[in-house]
């Protein structure tokens, strides 16, 4: 019963098979292999963007930080929600890779910025001339950090605010596939057709060993990214092993099948938790992650029974069994219905 993170799940067998195939013989290094060429074609076709530039890195932090470095000057600031991954979980890597650009934190009720709050935050910066940071990029996380998915209309409204100020937009899509499965739209409809300039297209959380794609819809930024990736020590010599993972991911819609399965796992888990007295959700789970408030007694039963997940607030040891503690539960593509049902049975008591 492992619900700690979709980063902890196994690699999909089809991906391992593809890696074995890629391991035969020799291939040109640094992205000059045939597999990388096929991946570029796949992503361009999936995103309906024949001129898009596609780059592979091994981590989401590298994808986000290197993309923002191409979109935000050192004397500028990038705007993101108060719970954005680039703010809370990347150890100031965006600031490091941009050469010192700030992050301006936009308040949010749970995990989504509102257009009004974004507009106010942008308007408040760039007002002190040479003495203050200039306005830079806007970064939006999809799926948002507490498990909700921005609708297309919500994305459109946020992007419209960015464009009011002529700012580029970055989409942190570590769980891009999960959001797409929820919205039942096309990648183009959730990105460049709305005005997104660059996407961090995640794969590691959805069954890959470790690869993310950075997609720029304006090819003018590709050479700068290449230089920053090399200078930042994220250009793999044996890129064929990154490309092999991504090619398998995109073949026969494995990426969407895996995301739909993960979302369905969460729906089953959430439906079971809703039946338990004292359990509530911080936000309605739209994809494969939920932040749940549960009584300490429920957490104790689950931990004693072997369930693995993170407590986000509160301590398992305490005097009040009815005190509600916040936890995060994440489902990946591989979790079985039996594991989910076992978790619900233990939580029910």
mmCIF file of C-alpha atoms in Angstrom:
data_model
loop_
_atom_site.group_PDB
_atom_site.id
_atom_site.type_symbol
_atom_site.label_atom_id
_atom_site.label_comp_id
_atom_site.label_asym_id
_atom_site.label_seq_id
_atom_site.Cartn_x
_atom_site.Cartn_y
_atom_site.Cartn_z
ATOM 1 C CA UNK A 1 0.000 0.000 0.000
ATOM 2 C CA UNK A 2 2.394 2.622 -1.264
ATOM 3 C CA UNK A 3 0.780 6.029 -1.696
ATOM 4 C CA UNK A 4 3.741 8.275 -0.866
ATOM 5 C CA UNK A 5 4.596 9.436 -4.385
ATOM 6 C CA UNK A 6 4.254 8.573 -8.044
ATOM 7 C CA UNK A 7 8.036 9.066 -8.149
ATOM 8 C CA UNK A 8 8.340 5.832 -6.158
ATOM 9 C CA UNK A 9 6.460 3.623 -8.608
ATOM 10 C CA UNK A 10 8.094 1.091 -10.932
ATOM 11 C CA UNK A 11 9.184 1.728 -14.485
ATOM 12 C CA UNK A 12 6.665 0.464 -17.015
ATOM 13 C CA UNK A 13 7.775 -2.880 -18.537
ATOM 14 C CA UNK A 14 7.425 -1.503 -22.062
ATOM 15 C CA UNK A 15 9.915 1.216 -21.174
ATOM 16 C CA UNK A 16 12.401 -1.322 -19.850
ATOM 17 C CA UNK A 17 12.001 -3.306 -23.052
ATOM 18 C CA UNK A 18 12.732 -0.176 -25.076
ATOM 19 C CA UNK A 19 15.847 0.491 -23.009
ATOM 20 C CA UNK A 20 17.097 -3.008 -23.734
ATOM 21 C CA UNK A 21 16.596 -2.418 -27.451
ATOM 22 C CA UNK A 22 18.419 0.910 -27.238
ATOM 23 C CA UNK A 23 21.339 -0.839 -25.561
ATOM 24 C CA UNK A 24 22.211 -2.815 -28.683
ATOM 25 C CA UNK A 25 25.242 -1.641 -30.613
ATOM 26 C CA UNK A 26 26.349 1.964 -30.986
ATOM 27 C CA UNK A 27 24.602 5.294 -31.397
ATOM 28 C CA UNK A 28 25.818 8.838 -31.848
ATOM 29 C CA UNK A 29 25.963 10.817 -28.571
ATOM 30 C CA UNK A 30 24.540 14.122 -27.318
ATOM 31 C CA UNK A 31 21.159 13.814 -29.003
ATOM 32 C CA UNK A 32 22.402 12.891 -32.471
ATOM 33 C CA UNK A 33 20.972 9.354 -32.252
ATOM 34 C CA UNK A 34 18.098 8.229 -34.453
ATOM 35 C CA UNK A 35 15.826 7.726 -31.431
ATOM 36 C CA UNK A 36 16.048 11.401 -30.497
ATOM 37 C CA UNK A 37 14.981 12.288 -34.017
ATOM 38 C CA UNK A 38 11.951 10.025 -33.713
ATOM 39 C CA UNK A 39 11.040 11.573 -30.338
ATOM 40 C CA UNK A 40 11.126 15.075 -31.822
ATOM 41 C CA UNK A 41 8.771 13.926 -34.566
ATOM 42 C CA UNK A 42 6.433 12.213 -32.087
ATOM 43 C CA UNK A 43 6.162 15.238 -29.830
ATOM 44 C CA UNK A 44 5.666 17.633 -32.733
ATOM 45 C CA UNK A 45 2.859 15.442 -34.044
ATOM 46 C CA UNK A 46 1.209 14.988 -30.642
ATOM 47 C CA UNK A 47 1.311 18.725 -29.951
ATOM 48 C CA UNK A 48 0.367 19.638 -33.547
ATOM 49 C CA UNK A 49 3.414 21.908 -33.580
ATOM 50 C CA UNK A 50 5.736 21.104 -36.508
ATOM 51 C CA UNK A 51 8.196 23.866 -35.587
ATOM 52 C CA UNK A 52 8.409 23.059 -31.864
ATOM 53 C CA UNK A 53 11.859 22.465 -30.459
ATOM 54 C CA UNK A 54 12.186 19.419 -28.201
ATOM 55 C CA UNK A 55 14.919 18.806 -25.638
ATOM 56 C CA UNK A 56 15.328 15.994 -23.089
ATOM 57 C CA UNK A 57 16.668 16.220 -19.548
ATOM 58 C CA UNK A 58 16.630 13.710 -16.722
ATOM 59 C CA UNK A 59 14.760 15.610 -13.974
ATOM 60 C CA UNK A 60 11.767 17.864 -13.580
ATOM 61 C CA UNK A 61 13.842 20.406 -11.691
ATOM 62 C CA UNK A 62 16.207 20.690 -14.646
ATOM 63 C CA UNK A 63 13.300 20.968 -17.077
ATOM 64 C CA UNK A 64 11.617 23.775 -15.159
ATOM 65 C CA UNK A 65 14.767 25.662 -14.240
ATOM 66 C CA UNK A 66 16.441 25.546 -17.645
ATOM 67 C CA UNK A 67 13.208 26.506 -19.395
ATOM 68 C CA UNK A 68 12.711 29.494 -17.089
ATOM 69 C CA UNK A 69 16.341 30.501 -17.569
ATOM 70 C CA UNK A 70 15.574 30.972 -21.273
ATOM 71 C CA UNK A 71 12.455 32.995 -20.468
ATOM 72 C CA UNK A 72 13.575 35.155 -17.567
ATOM 73 C CA UNK A 73 16.612 37.453 -17.341
ATOM 74 C CA UNK A 74 18.676 37.594 -14.116
ATOM 75 C CA UNK A 75 17.241 41.029 -13.328
ATOM 76 C CA UNK A 76 13.646 39.843 -13.782
ATOM 77 C CA UNK A 77 11.171 37.915 -11.650
ATOM 78 C CA UNK A 78 9.019 34.914 -12.520
ATOM 79 C CA UNK A 79 5.471 34.765 -11.177
ATOM 80 C CA UNK A 80 4.113 31.526 -9.705
ATOM 81 C CA UNK A 81 1.565 30.346 -7.139
ATOM 82 C CA UNK A 82 2.412 30.207 -3.454
ATOM 83 C CA UNK A 83 2.529 26.393 -3.587
ATOM 84 C CA UNK A 84 4.242 26.003 -6.968
ATOM 85 C CA UNK A 85 6.812 23.249 -7.168
ATOM 86 C CA UNK A 86 9.435 25.713 -8.436
ATOM 87 C CA UNK A 87 8.934 27.695 -5.213
ATOM 88 C CA UNK A 88 8.493 24.987 -2.583
ATOM 89 C CA UNK A 89 10.429 21.973 -3.808
ATOM 90 C CA UNK A 90 13.335 22.879 -6.071
ATOM 91 C CA UNK A 91 15.898 24.269 -3.590
ATOM 92 C CA UNK A 92 16.128 27.639 -5.403
ATOM 93 C CA UNK A 93 17.215 25.878 -8.620
ATOM 94 C CA UNK A 94 15.197 28.326 -10.773
ATOM 95 C CA UNK A 95 17.022 31.228 -9.149
ATOM 96 C CA UNK A 96 20.344 29.412 -9.632
ATOM 97 C CA UNK A 97 19.850 28.538 -13.298
ATOM 98 C CA UNK A 98 18.426 31.940 -14.216
ATOM 99 C CA UNK A 99 21.488 33.594 -12.705
ATOM 100 C CA UNK A 100 19.581 35.164 -9.845
ATOM 101 C CA UNK A 101 16.105 36.003 -11.128
ATOM 102 C CA UNK A 102 13.514 36.215 -8.351
ATOM 103 C CA UNK A 103 10.307 34.282 -7.889
ATOM 104 C CA UNK A 104 7.326 36.481 -7.083
ATOM 105 C CA UNK A 105 4.791 34.451 -5.156
ATOM 106 C CA UNK A 106 1.142 34.895 -6.134
ATOM 107 C CA UNK A 107 -1.308 34.086 -3.319
ATOM 108 C CA UNK A 108 -3.756 31.248 -3.832
ATOM 109 C CA UNK A 109 -6.645 29.859 -1.789
ATOM 110 C CA UNK A 110 -5.562 26.218 -2.188
ATOM 111 C CA UNK A 111 -3.357 25.602 -5.208
ATOM 112 C CA UNK A 112 -4.620 27.799 -8.053
ATOM 113 C CA UNK A 113 -3.835 31.428 -8.744
ATOM 114 C CA UNK A 114 -6.745 33.651 -9.765
ATOM 115 C CA UNK A 115 -6.401 36.086 -12.676
ATOM 116 C CA UNK A 116 -7.010 39.026 -10.332
ATOM 117 C CA UNK A 117 -4.278 37.932 -7.924
ATOM 118 C CA UNK A 118 -1.856 37.288 -10.775
ATOM 119 C CA UNK A 119 -2.612 40.689 -12.291
ATOM 120 C CA UNK A 120 -2.083 42.424 -8.941
ATOM 121 C CA UNK A 121 1.232 40.642 -8.388
ATOM 122 C CA UNK A 122 2.516 41.514 -11.855
ATOM 123 C CA UNK A 123 1.357 45.125 -11.541
ATOM 124 C CA UNK A 124 3.180 45.478 -8.216
ATOM 125 C CA UNK A 125 6.537 44.572 -9.788
ATOM 126 C CA UNK A 126 8.470 46.486 -12.406
ATOM 127 C CA UNK A 127 7.446 49.731 -10.743
ATOM 128 C CA UNK A 128 10.716 50.845 -9.143
ATOM 129 C CA UNK A 129 12.753 51.477 -12.241
ATOM 130 C CA UNK A 130 16.341 50.306 -12.013
ATOM 131 C CA UNK A 131 15.990 49.606 -8.286
ATOM 132 C CA UNK A 132 13.568 46.669 -8.517
ATOM 133 C CA UNK A 133 13.202 43.440 -10.472
ATOM 134 C CA UNK A 134 11.609 43.659 -13.880
ATOM 135 C CA UNK A 135 8.633 41.577 -14.903
ATOM 136 C CA UNK A 136 9.582 38.186 -16.299
ATOM 137 C CA UNK A 137 7.792 34.935 -17.063
ATOM 138 C CA UNK A 138 4.612 33.437 -15.605
ATOM 139 C CA UNK A 139 4.783 29.772 -14.551
ATOM 140 C CA UNK A 140 1.604 27.699 -14.121
ATOM 141 C CA UNK A 141 1.566 24.192 -12.636
ATOM 142 C CA UNK A 142 -0.723 21.638 -14.287
ATOM 143 C CA UNK A 143 -1.722 19.415 -12.356
ATOM 144 C CA UNK A 144 -1.653 21.994 -9.537
ATOM 145 C CA UNK A 145 0.235 21.134 -6.377
ATOM 146 C CA UNK A 146 -2.718 20.098 -4.204
ATOM 147 C CA UNK A 147 -4.213 17.807 -6.828
ATOM 148 C CA UNK A 148 -6.663 19.999 -8.730
ATOM 149 C CA UNK A 149 -6.551 20.515 -12.483
ATOM 150 C CA UNK A 150 -6.885 23.908 -14.150
ATOM 151 C CA UNK A 151 -9.721 23.867 -16.651
ATOM 152 C CA UNK A 152 -8.963 25.198 -20.111
ATOM 153 C CA UNK A 153 -10.932 28.334 -19.268
ATOM 154 C CA UNK A 154 -8.905 28.824 -16.081
ATOM 155 C CA UNK A 155 -5.655 28.442 -17.992
ATOM 156 C CA UNK A 156 -6.885 30.795 -20.687
ATOM 157 C CA UNK A 157 -7.741 33.465 -18.117
ATOM 158 C CA UNK A 158 -4.339 33.251 -16.409
ATOM 159 C CA UNK A 159 -2.473 33.308 -19.712
ATOM 160 C CA UNK A 160 -4.510 36.311 -20.861
ATOM 161 C CA UNK A 161 -3.250 38.235 -17.837
ATOM 162 C CA UNK A 162 0.349 37.326 -18.674
ATOM 163 C CA UNK A 163 -0.155 38.500 -22.236
ATOM 164 C CA UNK A 164 -1.624 41.813 -20.998
ATOM 165 C CA UNK A 165 1.886 42.514 -19.734
ATOM 166 C CA UNK A 166 3.584 40.852 -22.725
ATOM 167 C CA UNK A 167 5.083 38.121 -20.538
ATOM 168 C CA UNK A 168 5.955 34.591 -21.694
ATOM 169 C CA UNK A 169 4.185 31.622 -20.090
ATOM 170 C CA UNK A 170 5.777 28.417 -18.846
ATOM 171 C CA UNK A 171 3.645 25.363 -18.049
ATOM 172 C CA UNK A 172 5.075 23.019 -15.414
ATOM 173 C CA UNK A 173 3.608 19.761 -16.668
ATOM 174 C CA UNK A 174 5.213 17.211 -14.376
ATOM 175 C CA UNK A 175 1.774 15.545 -14.421
ATOM 176 C CA UNK A 176 0.798 16.857 -17.854
ATOM 177 C CA UNK A 177 -0.632 13.496 -18.921
ATOM 178 C CA UNK A 178 -2.811 13.220 -15.814
ATOM 179 C CA UNK A 179 -4.266 16.671 -16.453
ATOM 180 C CA UNK A 180 -4.876 15.866 -20.108
ATOM 181 C CA UNK A 181 -6.638 12.625 -19.181
ATOM 182 C CA UNK A 182 -8.881 14.552 -16.809
ATOM 183 C CA UNK A 183 -9.770 17.302 -19.310
ATOM 184 C CA UNK A 184 -10.072 14.959 -22.318
ATOM 185 C CA UNK A 185 -8.518 17.540 -24.613
ATOM 186 C CA UNK A 186 -5.493 17.588 -26.923
ATOM 187 C CA UNK A 187 -1.979 18.633 -25.894
ATOM 188 C CA UNK A 188 -2.235 21.590 -28.261
ATOM 189 C CA UNK A 189 -5.486 22.716 -26.648
ATOM 190 C CA UNK A 190 -3.803 22.691 -23.220
ATOM 191 C CA UNK A 191 -0.661 24.498 -24.353
ATOM 192 C CA UNK A 192 0.241 26.652 -27.323
ATOM 193 C CA UNK A 193 -3.332 27.196 -28.524
ATOM 194 C CA UNK A 194 -3.941 28.966 -25.215
ATOM 195 C CA UNK A 195 -0.726 30.985 -25.457
ATOM 196 C CA UNK A 196 1.749 28.779 -23.557
ATOM 197 C CA UNK A 197 5.296 29.408 -24.782
ATOM 198 C CA UNK A 198 7.127 26.473 -23.188
ATOM 199 C CA UNK A 199 6.117 23.210 -21.520
ATOM 200 C CA UNK A 200 7.967 20.952 -19.112
ATOM 201 C CA UNK A 201 6.447 17.674 -20.310
ATOM 202 C CA UNK A 202 6.803 15.129 -17.516
ATOM 203 C CA UNK A 203 7.345 11.402 -17.752
ATOM 204 C CA UNK A 204 9.117 10.279 -14.587
ATOM 205 C CA UNK A 205 5.961 10.419 -12.450
ATOM 206 C CA UNK A 206 4.074 8.398 -15.047
ATOM 207 C CA UNK A 207 6.140 5.258 -15.530
ATOM 208 C CA UNK A 208 9.474 6.391 -16.948
ATOM 209 C CA UNK A 209 12.845 5.728 -15.348
ATOM 210 C CA UNK A 210 13.897 9.354 -15.506
ATOM 211 C CA UNK A 211 13.303 11.699 -18.420
ATOM 212 C CA UNK A 212 11.400 14.936 -19.024
ATOM 213 C CA UNK A 213 10.931 16.878 -22.248
ATOM 214 C CA UNK A 214 11.225 20.630 -22.566
ATOM 215 C CA UNK A 215 9.180 21.941 -25.473
ATOM 216 C CA UNK A 216 9.527 25.450 -26.889
ATOM 217 C CA UNK A 217 6.881 26.464 -29.379
ATOM 218 C CA UNK A 218 9.074 29.313 -30.635
ATOM 219 C CA UNK A 219 12.219 27.763 -32.133
ATOM 220 C CA UNK A 220 14.270 30.940 -31.575
ATOM 221 C CA UNK A 221 14.989 29.812 -28.002
ATOM 222 C CA UNK A 222 16.400 26.405 -28.846
ATOM 223 C CA UNK A 223 20.076 27.362 -29.146
ATOM 224 C CA UNK A 224 20.031 29.203 -25.828
ATOM 225 C CA UNK A 225 18.501 26.132 -24.198
ATOM 226 C CA UNK A 226 21.154 23.899 -25.735
ATOM 227 C CA UNK A 227 23.879 26.120 -24.292
ATOM 228 C CA UNK A 228 22.267 26.386 -20.877
ATOM 229 C CA UNK A 229 21.675 22.635 -20.706
ATOM 230 C CA UNK A 230 25.338 21.945 -21.485
ATOM 231 C CA UNK A 231 26.616 24.648 -19.119
ATOM 232 C CA UNK A 232 24.267 23.374 -16.417
ATOM 233 C CA UNK A 233 25.619 19.802 -16.732
ATOM 234 C CA UNK A 234 22.349 18.315 -17.987
ATOM 235 C CA UNK A 235 23.396 17.283 -21.489
ATOM 236 C CA UNK A 236 23.651 13.487 -21.438
ATOM 237 C CA UNK A 237 26.306 11.975 -23.660
ATOM 238 C CA UNK A 238 24.269 8.771 -24.073
ATOM 239 C CA UNK A 239 21.030 10.562 -24.831
ATOM 240 C CA UNK A 240 19.728 7.470 -26.601
ATOM 241 C CA UNK A 241 18.667 6.094 -23.204
ATOM 242 C CA UNK A 242 16.556 9.173 -22.492
ATOM 243 C CA UNK A 243 15.131 9.084 -26.012
ATOM 244 C CA UNK A 244 14.307 5.369 -25.747
ATOM 245 C CA UNK A 245 12.195 5.989 -22.647
ATOM 246 C CA UNK A 246 10.332 8.902 -24.202
ATOM 247 C CA UNK A 247 9.776 7.066 -27.479
ATOM 248 C CA UNK A 248 8.218 4.104 -25.654
ATOM 249 C CA UNK A 249 6.147 6.509 -23.550
ATOM 250 C CA UNK A 250 4.640 8.156 -26.615
ATOM 251 C CA UNK A 251 4.147 4.994 -28.682
ATOM 252 C CA UNK A 252 0.592 3.624 -28.812
ATOM 253 C CA UNK A 253 -0.501 6.249 -26.236
ATOM 254 C CA UNK A 254 1.260 4.526 -23.342
ATOM 255 C CA UNK A 255 1.575 7.935 -21.641
ATOM 256 C CA UNK A 256 -2.192 8.494 -21.714
ATOM 257 C CA UNK A 257 -3.060 4.912 -20.798
ATOM 258 C CA UNK A 258 -0.789 5.098 -17.756
ATOM 259 C CA UNK A 259 -2.176 8.482 -16.704
ATOM 260 C CA UNK A 260 -5.777 7.309 -17.056
ATOM 261 C CA UNK A 261 -4.982 4.286 -14.926
ATOM 262 C CA UNK A 262 -3.373 6.467 -12.240
ATOM 263 C CA UNK A 263 -6.356 8.826 -12.273
ATOM 264 C CA UNK A 264 -8.748 5.882 -12.026
ATOM 265 C CA UNK A 265 -6.758 4.538 -9.078
ATOM 266 C CA UNK A 266 -7.191 7.872 -7.299
ATOM 267 C CA UNK A 267 -10.904 7.999 -8.105
ATOM 268 C CA UNK A 268 -11.341 4.559 -6.507
ATOM 269 C CA UNK A 269 -9.334 5.616 -3.460
ATOM 270 C CA UNK A 270 -11.168 8.932 -3.083
ATOM 271 C CA UNK A 271 -14.590 7.297 -3.397
ATOM 272 C CA UNK A 272 -13.695 4.918 -0.588
ATOM 273 C CA UNK A 273 -12.351 7.674 1.657
ATOM 274 C CA UNK A 274 -15.518 9.742 1.193
ATOM 275 C CA UNK A 275 -17.472 7.038 3.026
ATOM 276 C CA UNK A 276 -15.367 7.331 6.184
ATOM 277 C CA UNK A 277 -16.539 9.616 8.948
ATOM 278 C CA UNK A 278 -14.164 12.466 9.715
ATOM 279 C CA UNK A 279 -12.354 12.401 6.353
ATOM 280 C CA UNK A 280 -12.343 15.474 4.118
ATOM 281 C CA UNK A 281 -10.266 16.747 1.200
ATOM 282 C CA UNK A 282 -8.299 19.967 0.950
ATOM 283 C CA UNK A 283 -9.271 20.087 -2.724
ATOM 284 C CA UNK A 284 -11.323 17.766 -4.878
ATOM 285 C CA UNK A 285 -8.915 15.239 -6.443
ATOM 286 C CA UNK A 286 -9.025 15.818 -10.187
ATOM 287 C CA UNK A 287 -6.136 13.583 -11.171
ATOM 288 C CA UNK A 288 -3.924 11.165 -9.218
ATOM 289 C CA UNK A 289 -3.217 13.068 -5.995
ATOM 290 C CA UNK A 290 -5.267 14.142 -2.979
ATOM 291 C CA UNK A 291 -4.554 16.012 0.243
ATOM 292 C CA UNK A 292 -6.823 14.456 2.845
ATOM 293 C CA UNK A 293 -7.666 15.388 6.422
ATOM 294 C CA UNK A 294 -8.199 12.267 8.531
ATOM 295 C CA UNK A 295 -8.460 11.653 12.288
ATOM 296 C CA UNK A 296 -5.263 10.583 14.032
ATOM 297 C CA UNK A 297 -6.885 7.240 14.876
ATOM 298 C CA UNK A 298 -7.368 6.526 11.168
ATOM 299 C CA UNK A 299 -3.753 7.407 10.399
ATOM 300 C CA UNK A 300 -2.613 5.164 13.235
ATOM 301 C CA UNK A 301 -4.537 2.172 11.858
ATOM 302 C CA UNK A 302 -3.154 2.773 8.390
ATOM 303 C CA UNK A 303 0.461 3.103 9.498
ATOM 304 C CA UNK A 304 0.187 0.085 11.786
ATOM 305 C CA UNK A 305 -1.211 -1.872 8.841
ATOM 306 C CA UNK A 306 1.752 -1.007 6.614
ATOM 307 C CA UNK A 307 0.423 1.878 4.524
ATOM 308 C CA UNK A 308 3.100 4.277 3.289
ATOM 309 C CA UNK A 309 2.288 7.951 2.678
ATOM 310 C CA UNK A 310 3.331 11.399 3.875
ATOM 311 C CA UNK A 311 1.841 13.334 6.769
ATOM 312 C CA UNK A 312 1.954 16.983 5.741
ATOM 313 C CA UNK A 313 0.786 18.539 9.015
ATOM 314 C CA UNK A 314 0.586 17.122 12.506
ATOM 315 C CA UNK A 315 2.226 14.216 14.318
ATOM 316 C CA UNK A 316 1.111 10.603 14.358
ATOM 317 C CA UNK A 317 1.827 10.392 18.084
ATOM 318 C CA UNK A 318 -0.625 12.459 20.112
ATOM 319 C CA UNK A 319 -3.272 12.326 22.816
ATOM 320 C CA UNK A 320 -6.358 13.194 20.760
ATOM 321 C CA UNK A 321 -7.427 10.331 18.442
ATOM 322 C CA UNK A 322 -10.009 12.585 16.768
ATOM 323 C CA UNK A 323 -7.601 15.383 15.828
ATOM 324 C CA UNK A 324 -7.449 15.657 12.040
ATOM 325 C CA UNK A 325 -4.038 15.455 10.411
ATOM 326 C CA UNK A 326 -3.310 16.413 6.805
ATOM 327 C CA UNK A 327 -1.742 13.820 4.530
ATOM 328 C CA UNK A 328 -0.881 13.494 0.858
ATOM 329 C CA UNK A 329 -1.904 10.382 -1.051
ATOM 330 C CA UNK A 330 -0.647 9.765 -4.589
ATOM 331 C CA UNK A 331 -1.561 6.954 -6.971
ATOM 332 C CA UNK A 332 0.659 5.889 -9.821
ATOM 333 C CA UNK A 333 -0.165 3.709 -12.821
ATOM 334 C CA UNK A 334 0.881 0.466 -11.127
ATOM 335 C CA UNK A 335 -1.145 0.408 -7.906
ATOM 336 C CA UNK A 336 -3.602 -2.485 -7.807
ATOM 337 C CA UNK A 337 -7.250 -2.295 -6.860
ATOM 338 C CA UNK A 338 -6.480 -4.789 -4.099
ATOM 339 C CA UNK A 339 -4.018 -2.360 -2.508
ATOM 340 C CA UNK A 340 -6.552 0.447 -2.687
ATOM 341 C CA UNK A 341 -9.298 -1.696 -1.178
ATOM 342 C CA UNK A 342 -6.963 -2.860 1.598
ATOM 343 C CA UNK A 343 -6.165 0.777 2.400
ATOM 344 C CA UNK A 344 -9.871 1.671 2.568
ATOM 345 C CA UNK A 345 -10.627 -1.337 4.770
ATOM 346 C CA UNK A 346 -7.912 -0.317 7.225
ATOM 347 C CA UNK A 347 -9.032 3.316 7.211
ATOM 348 C CA UNK A 348 -12.625 2.291 7.840
ATOM 349 C CA UNK A 349 -11.606 0.239 10.847
#
